[in-house]
mmCIF file of N, CA and C in Angstrom:
data_model
loop_
_atom_site.group_PDB
_atom_site.id
_atom_site.type_symbol
_atom_site.label_atom_id
_atom_site.label_comp_id
_atom_site.label_asym_id
_atom_site.label_seq_id
_atom_site.Cartn_x
_atom_site.Cartn_y
_atom_site.Cartn_z
ATOM 1 N N MET A 54 0.597 -1.398 -0.286
ATOM 2 C CA MET A 54 0.002 -0.055 0.139
ATOM 3 C C MET A 54 0.891 1.491 -0.095
ATOM 4 N N PRO A 55 2.110 1.185 0.690
ATOM 5 C CA PRO A 55 2.929 2.372 0.748
ATOM 6 C C PRO A 55 3.202 2.826 -0.674
ATOM 7 N N THR A 56 3.556 1.597 -1.692
ATOM 8 C CA THR A 56 4.165 1.726 -2.247
ATOM 9 C C THR A 56 3.217 2.401 -3.872
ATOM 10 N N LEU A 57 1.943 1.963 -3.477
ATOM 11 C CA LEU A 57 1.000 2.665 -4.638
ATOM 12 C C LEU A 57 0.713 3.934 -3.826
ATOM 13 N N PHE A 58 0.661 4.293 -2.850
ATOM 14 C CA PHE A 58 1.117 5.945 -2.342
ATOM 15 C C PHE A 58 1.674 6.761 -2.924
ATOM 16 N N ARG A 59 2.732 6.416 -2.328
ATOM 17 C CA ARG A 59 3.780 6.844 -3.228
ATOM 18 C C ARG A 59 4.043 7.312 -4.724
ATOM 19 N N LEU A 60 3.626 5.948 -5.822
ATOM 20 C CA LEU A 60 3.405 6.639 -7.164
ATOM 21 C C LEU A 60 2.760 7.003 -7.069
ATOM 22 N N LEU A 61 1.227 6.926 -6.783
ATOM 23 C CA LEU A 61 0.297 8.335 -6.870
ATOM 24 C C LEU A 61 0.800 9.805 -6.533
ATOM 25 N N ILE A 62 1.274 9.728 -5.272
ATOM 26 C CA ILE A 62 2.133 11.378 -5.326
ATOM 27 C C ILE A 62 3.114 11.820 -6.067
ATOM 28 N N THR A 63 4.039 10.866 -6.269
ATOM 29 C CA THR A 63 5.132 11.116 -7.422
ATOM 30 C C THR A 63 4.316 11.190 -9.234
ATOM 31 N N LEU A 64 3.270 11.044 -9.267
ATOM 32 C CA LEU A 64 2.267 10.922 -10.983
ATOM 33 C C LEU A 64 1.619 12.821 -10.450
ATOM 34 N N ILE A 65 1.233 12.553 -9.332
ATOM 35 C CA ILE A 65 0.263 13.869 -8.704
ATOM 36 C C ILE A 65 1.115 15.123 -9.080
ATOM 37 N N PHE A 66 2.756 15.193 -8.212
ATOM 38 C CA PHE A 66 3.705 16.003 -8.234
ATOM 39 C C PHE A 66 4.436 16.328 -10.253
ATOM 40 N N LEU A 67 4.509 15.109 -10.533
ATOM 41 C CA LEU A 67 5.037 15.303 -12.199
ATOM 42 C C LEU A 67 3.780 16.096 -12.564
ATOM 43 N N ALA A 68 2.384 15.595 -12.288
ATOM 44 C CA ALA A 68 0.973 16.325 -13.234
ATOM 45 C C ALA A 68 1.334 17.760 -12.717
ATOM 46 N N GLY A 69 1.238 18.452 -11.868
ATOM 47 C CA GLY A 69 1.434 19.428 -10.867
ATOM 48 C C GLY A 69 2.659 20.067 -11.645
ATOM 49 N N LEU A 70 3.748 19.649 -11.817
ATOM 50 C CA LEU A 70 4.775 20.504 -12.720
ATOM 51 C C LEU A 70 4.718 20.647 -13.710
ATOM 52 N N ALA A 71 3.965 19.954 -14.429
ATOM 53 C CA ALA A 71 3.935 20.066 -15.983
ATOM 54 C C ALA A 71 2.155 21.214 -16.092
ATOM 55 N N PHE A 72 1.494 21.303 -15.467
ATOM 56 C CA PHE A 72 0.574 22.371 -15.402
ATOM 57 C C PHE A 72 1.350 23.612 -15.188
ATOM 58 N N ALA A 73 2.031 23.685 -13.810
ATOM 59 C CA ALA A 73 2.822 24.822 -13.831
ATOM 60 C C ALA A 73 3.705 25.548 -15.039
ATOM 61 N N GLY A 74 4.762 24.477 -15.364
ATOM 62 C CA GLY A 74 5.421 25.201 -16.830
ATOM 63 C C GLY A 74 4.141 25.389 -18.185
ATOM 64 N N MET A 75 3.243 24.656 -17.996
ATOM 65 C CA MET A 75 2.612 25.247 -19.327
ATOM 66 C C MET A 75 1.882 26.763 -18.612
ATOM 67 N N PHE A 76 1.072 26.837 -17.561
ATOM 68 C CA PHE A 76 0.363 28.092 -16.604
ATOM 69 C C PHE A 76 1.667 29.101 -17.327
ATOM 70 N N ALA A 77 3.308 28.565 -16.755
ATOM 71 C CA ALA A 77 4.609 29.915 -17.009
ATOM 72 C C ALA A 77 4.382 30.131 -18.162
ATOM 73 N N LEU A 78 4.192 29.545 -19.371
ATOM 74 C CA LEU A 78 4.602 29.798 -20.317
ATOM 75 C C LEU A 78 3.340 30.466 -21.337
ATOM 76 N N VAL A 79 2.238 30.428 -20.930
ATOM 77 C CA VAL A 79 0.944 31.151 -20.921
ATOM 78 C C VAL A 79 1.263 32.647 -20.379
ATOM 79 N N THR A 80 1.462 32.723 -19.008
ATOM 80 C CA THR A 80 1.948 34.307 -18.685
ATOM 81 C C THR A 80 2.562 34.903 -19.163
ATOM 82 N N PHE A 81 3.957 34.447 -19.177
ATOM 83 C CA PHE A 81 4.959 34.867 -19.237
ATOM 84 C C PHE A 81 5.601 35.033 -20.949
ATOM 85 N N VAL A 82 5.240 34.358 -22.178
ATOM 86 C CA VAL A 82 5.685 34.536 -23.255
ATOM 87 C C VAL A 82 4.732 35.647 -24.161
ATOM 88 N N ASP A 83 5.179 36.370 -24.550
ATOM 89 C CA ASP A 83 4.226 37.020 -25.875
ATOM 90 C C ASP A 83 4.546 36.783 -27.033
ATOM 91 N N VAL A 84 3.462 36.539 -27.760
ATOM 92 C CA VAL A 84 3.048 36.021 -29.126
ATOM 93 C C VAL A 84 3.497 37.399 -30.198
ATOM 94 N N THR A 85 4.301 37.241 -30.936
ATOM 95 C CA THR A 85 4.022 38.614 -31.870
ATOM 96 C C THR A 85 4.022 37.970 -33.087
ATOM 97 N N PRO A 86 2.929 38.271 -33.194
ATOM 98 C CA PRO A 86 2.285 37.773 -35.081
ATOM 99 C C PRO A 86 3.241 38.217 -36.284
ATOM 100 N N ARG A 87 3.641 37.540 -36.927
ATOM 101 C CA ARG A 87 4.316 38.035 -38.308
ATOM 102 C C ARG A 87 4.007 37.310 -39.687
ATOM 103 N N GLU A 88 4.178 37.853 -40.594
ATOM 104 C CA GLU A 88 3.286 37.372 -41.892
ATOM 105 C C GLU A 88 4.610 36.858 -42.343
ATOM 106 N N VAL A 89 4.447 35.201 -43.224
ATOM 107 C CA VAL A 89 4.967 34.537 -43.463
ATOM 108 C C VAL A 89 4.767 34.525 -44.714
ATOM 109 N N SER A 90 5.450 34.406 -45.415
ATOM 110 C CA SER A 90 5.789 33.999 -47.261
ATOM 111 C C SER A 90 6.645 33.264 -47.477
ATOM 112 N N GLN A 91 6.700 32.450 -48.718
ATOM 113 C CA GLN A 91 7.373 31.669 -49.453
ATOM 114 C C GLN A 91 7.133 31.352 -51.099
ATOM 115 N N ARG A 92 8.303 31.593 -51.192
ATOM 116 C CA ARG A 92 8.363 31.439 -52.807
ATOM 117 C C ARG A 92 8.391 29.716 -53.044
ATOM 118 N N VAL A 93 7.263 29.842 -54.065
ATOM 119 C CA VAL A 93 7.281 28.756 -54.992
ATOM 120 C C VAL A 93 8.030 28.345 -56.050
ATOM 121 N N PRO A 94 8.306 27.547 -56.444
ATOM 122 C CA PRO A 94 8.964 27.745 -57.590
ATOM 123 C C PRO A 94 8.158 27.603 -59.174
ATOM 124 N N THR A 95 7.941 28.174 -60.051
ATOM 125 C CA THR A 95 7.356 27.826 -61.075
ATOM 126 C C THR A 95 7.334 26.129 -61.362
ATOM 127 N N ARG A 96 8.691 25.625 -61.586
ATOM 128 C CA ARG A 96 8.711 24.591 -62.409
ATOM 129 C C ARG A 96 8.072 23.578 -61.177
ATOM 130 N N ASP A 97 7.978 23.834 -60.007
ATOM 131 C CA ASP A 97 7.164 22.789 -59.110
ATOM 132 C C ASP A 97 5.615 22.835 -59.046
ATOM 133 N N LEU A 98 5.214 24.498 -59.659
ATOM 134 C CA LEU A 98 3.603 24.509 -59.958
ATOM 135 C C LEU A 98 2.896 23.586 -61.150
ATOM 136 N N LEU A 99 3.984 23.689 -61.983
ATOM 137 C CA LEU A 99 4.122 23.191 -63.451
ATOM 138 C C LEU A 99 4.312 21.739 -63.812
ATOM 139 N N GLY A 100 4.874 21.024 -62.368
ATOM 140 C CA GLY A 100 5.027 19.771 -62.282
ATOM 141 C C GLY A 100 5.722 19.318 -63.495
ATOM 142 N N GLU A 101 7.138 20.000 -63.386
ATOM 143 C CA GLU A 101 8.527 19.669 -64.297
ATOM 144 C C GLU A 101 9.639 18.932 -63.824
ATOM 145 N N THR A 102 9.977 18.060 -64.448
ATOM 146 C CA THR A 102 10.434 17.497 -63.678
ATOM 147 C C THR A 102 12.286 17.173 -64.493
ATOM 148 N N GLY A 103 12.243 17.989 -65.323
ATOM 149 C CA GLY A 103 13.742 18.166 -65.798
ATOM 150 C C GLY A 103 14.398 19.030 -65.074
ATOM 151 N N THR A 104 15.736 18.889 -65.814
ATOM 152 C CA THR A 104 17.015 19.297 -65.043
ATOM 153 C C THR A 104 16.418 21.299 -64.535
ATOM 154 N N PRO A 105 17.184 21.885 -64.380
ATOM 155 C CA PRO A 105 17.286 22.816 -63.447
ATOM 156 C C PRO A 105 16.974 24.272 -64.602
ATOM 157 N N GLY A 106 17.899 23.873 -65.457
ATOM 158 C CA GLY A 106 18.882 24.455 -66.179
ATOM 159 C C GLY A 106 17.625 24.607 -67.459
ATOM 160 N N GLY A 107 16.387 24.535 -67.871
ATOM 161 C CA GLY A 107 15.576 24.105 -68.753
ATOM 162 C C GLY A 107 15.829 22.906 -69.759
ATOM 163 N N GLY A 108 17.260 22.676 -70.192
ATOM 164 C CA GLY A 108 17.918 21.408 -71.235
ATOM 165 C C GLY A 108 17.015 20.009 -71.637
ATOM 166 N N GLY A 109 16.284 21.755 -72.225
ATOM 167 C CA GLY A 109 15.141 20.440 -73.398
ATOM 168 C C GLY A 109 13.741 20.087 -72.708
ATOM 169 N N THR A 110 13.193 20.576 -71.700
ATOM 170 C CA THR A 110 12.138 20.153 -71.152
ATOM 171 C C THR A 110 11.314 20.989 -71.501
ATOM 172 N N VAL A 111 9.745 20.580 -71.984
ATOM 173 C CA VAL A 111 8.837 20.890 -72.577
ATOM 174 C C VAL A 111 7.716 20.669 -71.584
ATOM 175 N N LEU A 112 7.705 21.951 -71.175
ATOM 176 C CA LEU A 112 6.400 22.643 -70.655
ATOM 177 C C LEU A 112 4.981 22.545 -70.904
ATOM 178 N N PRO A 113 4.317 22.002 -70.034
ATOM 179 C CA PRO A 113 2.819 21.260 -70.274
ATOM 180 C C PRO A 113 2.104 22.924 -70.614
ATOM 181 N N GLN A 114 1.186 22.735 -71.426
ATOM 182 C CA GLN A 114 0.383 23.820 -72.397
ATOM 183 C C GLN A 114 -0.862 24.108 -71.404
ATOM 184 N N PRO A 115 -0.865 25.573 -71.202
ATOM 185 C CA PRO A 115 -2.000 25.972 -70.145
ATOM 186 C C PRO A 115 -3.372 25.708 -70.731
ATOM 187 N N ASN A 116 -4.561 24.865 -69.381
ATOM 188 C CA ASN A 116 -5.393 25.104 -70.144
ATOM 189 C C ASN A 116 -6.351 26.175 -69.872
ATOM 190 N N VAL A 117 -6.349 27.491 -70.748
ATOM 191 C CA VAL A 117 -7.430 28.476 -70.842
ATOM 192 C C VAL A 117 -7.624 28.685 -72.427
ATOM 193 N N THR A 118 -8.621 29.507 -72.219
ATOM 194 C CA THR A 118 -9.686 29.652 -73.304
ATOM 195 C C THR A 118 -9.943 31.054 -73.155
ATOM 196 N N SER A 119 -10.290 31.785 -74.361
ATOM 197 C CA SER A 119 -9.784 33.535 -74.529
ATOM 198 C C SER A 119 -11.873 33.487 -74.371
ATOM 199 N N THR A 120 -12.674 32.463 -74.748
ATOM 200 C CA THR A 120 -13.445 32.852 -74.900
ATOM 201 C C THR A 120 -14.726 31.767 -74.126
ATOM 202 N N PRO A 121 -15.956 32.397 -73.263
ATOM 203 C CA PRO A 121 -16.696 31.538 -72.382
ATOM 204 C C PRO A 121 -17.393 30.172 -72.895
ATOM 205 N N PRO A 122 -17.190 29.202 -72.412
ATOM 206 C CA PRO A 122 -17.919 27.329 -72.718
ATOM 207 C C PRO A 122 -19.403 28.406 -73.485
ATOM 208 N N ALA A 123 -19.658 27.352 -74.333
ATOM 209 C CA ALA A 123 -21.404 27.968 -74.971
ATOM 210 C C ALA A 123 -21.932 27.929 -74.119
ATOM 211 N N GLY A 124 -22.203 26.996 -73.237
ATOM 212 C CA GLY A 124 -23.795 27.078 -72.047
ATOM 213 C C GLY A 124 -23.291 28.199 -71.299
ATOM 214 N N GLN A 125 -23.130 28.511 -71.356
ATOM 215 C CA GLN A 125 -22.842 30.172 -70.310
ATOM 216 C C GLN A 125 -23.367 31.105 -70.990
#
């Protein structure tokens, strides 16, 4: 029985430490929001699998029309 109490008290103590750490983080750390942007290379958007220098790679044709479809 004393071993069970020792285990429970140890677990409660560790949970209290974790809670105190989270509370301290929430209280003392100020979050400064900032804008994050990352450039995506065009070859990744177009699905190009060739060499980065272009070396004879054929790009896919864009699926663009200059007139709306007939049903609209």
